[in-house]
XYZ file of C-alpha atoms in Angstrom:
261
model
C 8.017 198.040 -94.025
C 7.585 198.746 -90.997
C 5.168 202.048 -90.006
C 5.651 204.211 -86.554
C 3.297 206.822 -86.218
C 4.645 209.604 -83.515
C 1.717 211.319 -82.421
C 0.276 213.743 -79.560
C -2.219 216.102 -79.876
C -0.389 218.359 -77.286
C 2.019 220.705 -78.565
C 5.632 221.260 -77.568
C 6.312 217.883 -76.174
C 9.244 217.298 -78.283
C 7.581 215.242 -81.133
C 9.193 216.459 -83.980
C 12.654 216.549 -82.190
C 11.960 212.698 -81.084
C 11.124 211.891 -84.702
C 14.033 213.361 -86.318
C 16.787 212.133 -84.051
C 15.258 208.629 -84.095
C 14.910 208.488 -87.305
C 18.674 209.482 -87.623
C 19.646 206.792 -85.037
C 17.828 204.197 -87.128
C 19.482 205.166 -90.187
C 22.695 205.086 -88.107
C 22.165 201.471 -86.866
C 21.806 200.187 -90.886
C 18.023 200.620 -91.401
C 16.884 202.192 -94.390
C 14.149 204.760 -92.852
C 11.733 206.912 -94.416
C 10.547 209.935 -92.152
C 7.153 211.246 -93.549
C 6.854 215.157 -92.404
C 2.900 215.053 -92.013
C 2.865 218.278 -89.928
C 1.725 221.711 -91.882
C 4.604 223.502 -90.275
C 7.261 221.374 -91.706
C 9.516 221.555 -88.788
C 10.973 217.949 -89.338
C 11.842 219.015 -92.969
C 13.818 221.892 -91.775
C 15.653 220.470 -88.949
C 16.962 217.555 -91.219
C 17.834 220.701 -93.586
C 15.421 220.547 -96.202
C 15.086 224.228 -97.973
C 11.276 225.004 -98.862
C 12.744 225.484 -102.299
C 13.446 222.153 -102.458
C 9.848 220.677 -101.431
C 8.943 220.585 -105.127
C 6.342 217.825 -103.889
C 5.377 217.290 -100.563
C 2.800 215.161 -98.323
C -0.016 216.995 -99.146
C 0.369 216.002 -102.948
C 0.944 212.341 -101.872
C -2.474 212.518 -99.754
C -4.411 214.465 -102.553
C -3.194 211.694 -105.277
C -0.928 214.159 -107.556
C 2.065 212.198 -107.070
C 3.303 209.154 -105.599
C 5.494 208.733 -102.713
C 8.757 207.705 -104.365
C 8.438 211.066 -106.467
C 7.989 213.228 -103.602
C 11.049 211.618 -101.356
C 14.032 213.446 -100.774
C 17.342 212.088 -99.438
C 18.796 213.804 -96.514
C 22.679 214.290 -95.389
C 22.192 211.468 -93.062
C 23.005 208.310 -94.837
C 20.113 205.457 -95.107
C 17.363 208.423 -94.244
C 15.092 209.727 -96.693
C 12.028 212.339 -96.255
C 8.967 213.145 -97.563
C 8.803 216.495 -96.897
C 5.823 218.797 -95.949
C 4.672 222.195 -97.283
C 1.963 224.848 -95.757
C -0.529 223.536 -98.363
C -1.099 220.716 -95.872
C -3.143 223.281 -93.438
C -6.048 223.030 -96.192
C -5.543 219.276 -96.421
C -8.263 218.848 -93.580
C -10.770 220.475 -95.295
C -10.219 219.309 -98.650
C -9.989 215.306 -98.016
C -13.358 215.480 -96.863
C -14.544 215.297 -100.258
C -12.383 212.111 -100.990
C -13.542 208.530 -100.840
C -11.841 206.782 -98.224
C -10.513 210.037 -97.006
C -8.978 208.103 -93.355
C -6.664 205.736 -95.900
C -4.831 208.123 -98.300
C -1.721 207.721 -96.689
C -1.972 204.047 -96.376
C -2.999 203.582 -99.809
C -0.160 205.838 -101.396
C 2.365 203.805 -99.156
C 0.959 200.562 -100.073
C 1.700 201.487 -103.982
C 5.427 202.446 -102.641
C 8.097 200.044 -103.848
C 8.474 197.286 -101.331
C 11.608 196.828 -99.839
C 12.737 200.532 -100.638
C 12.777 201.041 -96.951
C 13.057 199.177 -93.750
C 11.425 201.590 -91.188
C 8.647 204.440 -91.844
C 8.105 206.939 -89.139
C 5.227 209.271 -89.120
C 5.551 212.968 -87.711
C 1.889 214.022 -86.884
C 0.906 217.190 -86.119
C -0.011 218.657 -82.621
C -3.828 217.529 -82.994
C -6.020 214.452 -83.840
C -7.636 215.752 -86.803
C -7.707 213.770 -90.124
C -3.714 213.942 -90.593
C -3.088 212.147 -87.709
C -5.818 209.711 -88.419
C -4.394 208.944 -91.823
C -1.151 208.319 -90.030
C -2.542 206.023 -87.193
C -4.706 204.280 -89.756
C -1.302 203.607 -92.330
C 0.594 202.754 -89.076
C 1.104 199.514 -87.498
C 2.441 201.120 -84.180
C 2.485 204.088 -82.155
C 5.397 206.312 -80.548
C 4.140 208.887 -78.059
C 6.487 211.295 -77.025
C 5.142 212.642 -73.321
C 6.589 215.654 -71.540
C 6.708 215.494 -67.958
C 3.906 217.828 -66.792
C 0.837 217.542 -65.294
C -1.281 218.442 -68.374
C 0.523 216.089 -70.516
C -1.385 213.310 -68.438
C -4.453 214.911 -69.493
C -3.895 214.856 -73.057
C -2.134 211.204 -72.756
C -6.037 209.978 -72.077
C -7.452 211.606 -74.731
C -5.262 210.166 -76.987
C -5.577 206.523 -75.696
C -9.076 207.176 -76.584
C -8.436 208.269 -80.036
C -6.256 205.046 -80.612
C -9.212 203.212 -79.093
C -11.760 204.189 -81.760
C -8.936 204.128 -84.521
C -8.643 200.467 -83.769
C -12.393 199.883 -83.596
C -13.378 201.689 -86.709
C -10.383 201.077 -89.069
C -7.299 199.671 -88.006
C -7.605 196.804 -85.418
C -3.776 196.148 -85.494
C -2.811 199.446 -84.377
C -0.747 198.883 -81.279
C 1.303 201.564 -78.939
C 5.011 200.603 -79.164
C 5.614 203.014 -76.494
C 5.427 205.954 -74.409
C 9.144 208.209 -74.699
C 9.253 210.445 -71.353
C 10.551 213.874 -72.751
C 11.820 217.453 -71.421
C 13.035 215.222 -68.137
C 14.677 217.952 -65.490
C 15.550 215.712 -62.318
C 15.801 219.079 -60.657
C 11.865 219.163 -60.563
C 9.950 217.277 -58.376
C 6.748 217.584 -60.278
C 8.976 215.854 -63.112
C 9.526 212.546 -61.117
C 5.974 212.471 -60.076
C 4.701 212.575 -63.393
C 7.320 210.088 -64.852
C 6.087 207.698 -61.716
C 2.381 208.512 -61.993
C 2.738 207.256 -66.077
C 4.997 204.623 -65.189
C 2.100 203.192 -62.784
C -0.496 203.713 -65.006
C 0.756 202.438 -68.394
C 3.710 200.019 -67.048
C 6.368 198.368 -69.615
C 4.389 200.686 -72.575
C 6.876 203.597 -70.987
C 10.482 203.251 -72.704
C 12.669 203.267 -69.643
C 14.909 205.728 -71.623
C 13.910 209.323 -70.636
C 15.203 212.502 -72.903
C 16.533 215.156 -70.662
C 15.865 218.785 -71.398
C 19.043 219.613 -73.312
C 19.979 222.883 -74.702
C 21.941 221.051 -77.895
C 18.628 219.369 -78.898
C 17.087 223.049 -78.964
C 19.974 224.297 -80.938
C 20.409 221.847 -83.531
C 17.056 222.391 -85.981
C 18.502 225.789 -86.450
C 21.550 224.845 -88.023
C 19.320 222.019 -90.371
C 20.560 219.079 -88.663
C 19.846 216.641 -86.003
C 21.308 216.374 -82.789
C 22.900 213.652 -83.256
C 25.237 214.636 -85.674
C 24.828 218.147 -84.113
C 26.439 217.272 -81.063
C 26.533 213.347 -80.653
C 28.105 213.490 -77.209
C 25.380 215.741 -75.544
C 23.135 214.198 -72.799
C 20.158 214.633 -75.459
C 21.796 212.664 -78.169
C 23.163 209.885 -76.239
C 19.247 209.588 -74.846
C 17.700 209.137 -77.974
C 20.593 206.638 -79.247
C 19.469 204.831 -76.441
C 15.641 205.154 -77.003
C 16.040 203.889 -80.402
C 18.269 200.713 -79.346
C 14.771 199.975 -77.247
C 12.831 201.156 -79.740
C 14.472 198.690 -82.414
C 14.264 195.619 -79.600
C 10.220 195.972 -79.835
C 10.120 196.003 -83.391
C 7.923 193.176 -84.967
C 9.663 190.698 -87.073
C 9.852 191.075 -90.543
C 7.359 187.976 -91.077
C 5.030 189.457 -88.900
C 4.888 192.864 -91.283
C 4.634 190.605 -94.068
C 1.419 188.979 -92.556
């Protein structure tokens, strides 16, 4: 199973929207996909129509060892897409996990125990911070997908994130790679948007996906209906962009032999 963490410590960059819609696109192309909601806000769970009453067990229970991944996973209305939902209990996990052995490897151990072959790809939606939850995701993942809002302050946050990735590589997960940076909330009417996009591409080169995600009202409306934008309005500019981004991401996925190794 290929594991990809979707992370950015800056909030409001389209991270959860990216997680939901890329996961949907991957499932639509035939990949058995697991989306792990590791954000205490639980927005990815809500955005896929999972009510709070349905979240009897969650990613919190998996992290503290109360249940296995398979016991907490729920099917979504999207064929081939399952979700490990989140609850507000995750808010206290940062403190609770301090007393656990190998507290940075809890998610990795849980995924290693999961039935092999049940899913092809696992996406992990991280909270907007670089705390213990995000570290668990980065330790468990083979690659990182970074949504980056096309604004000036996003560049400062990116440098901090890259430093964290280097530390994770050095201490816990030497195989962690950056699969790509996805430019989000792109507005062609704003000259600064183009400048930020050019600066990111000049700095990171081919790591930046060619596809950019535009500002789009339908992307914002979809979560309130409990469905991905790709189902809510598959013809809108945002949905088309996420489908194209998913195609790029599929082209960067490691081969199964590499994952097994």
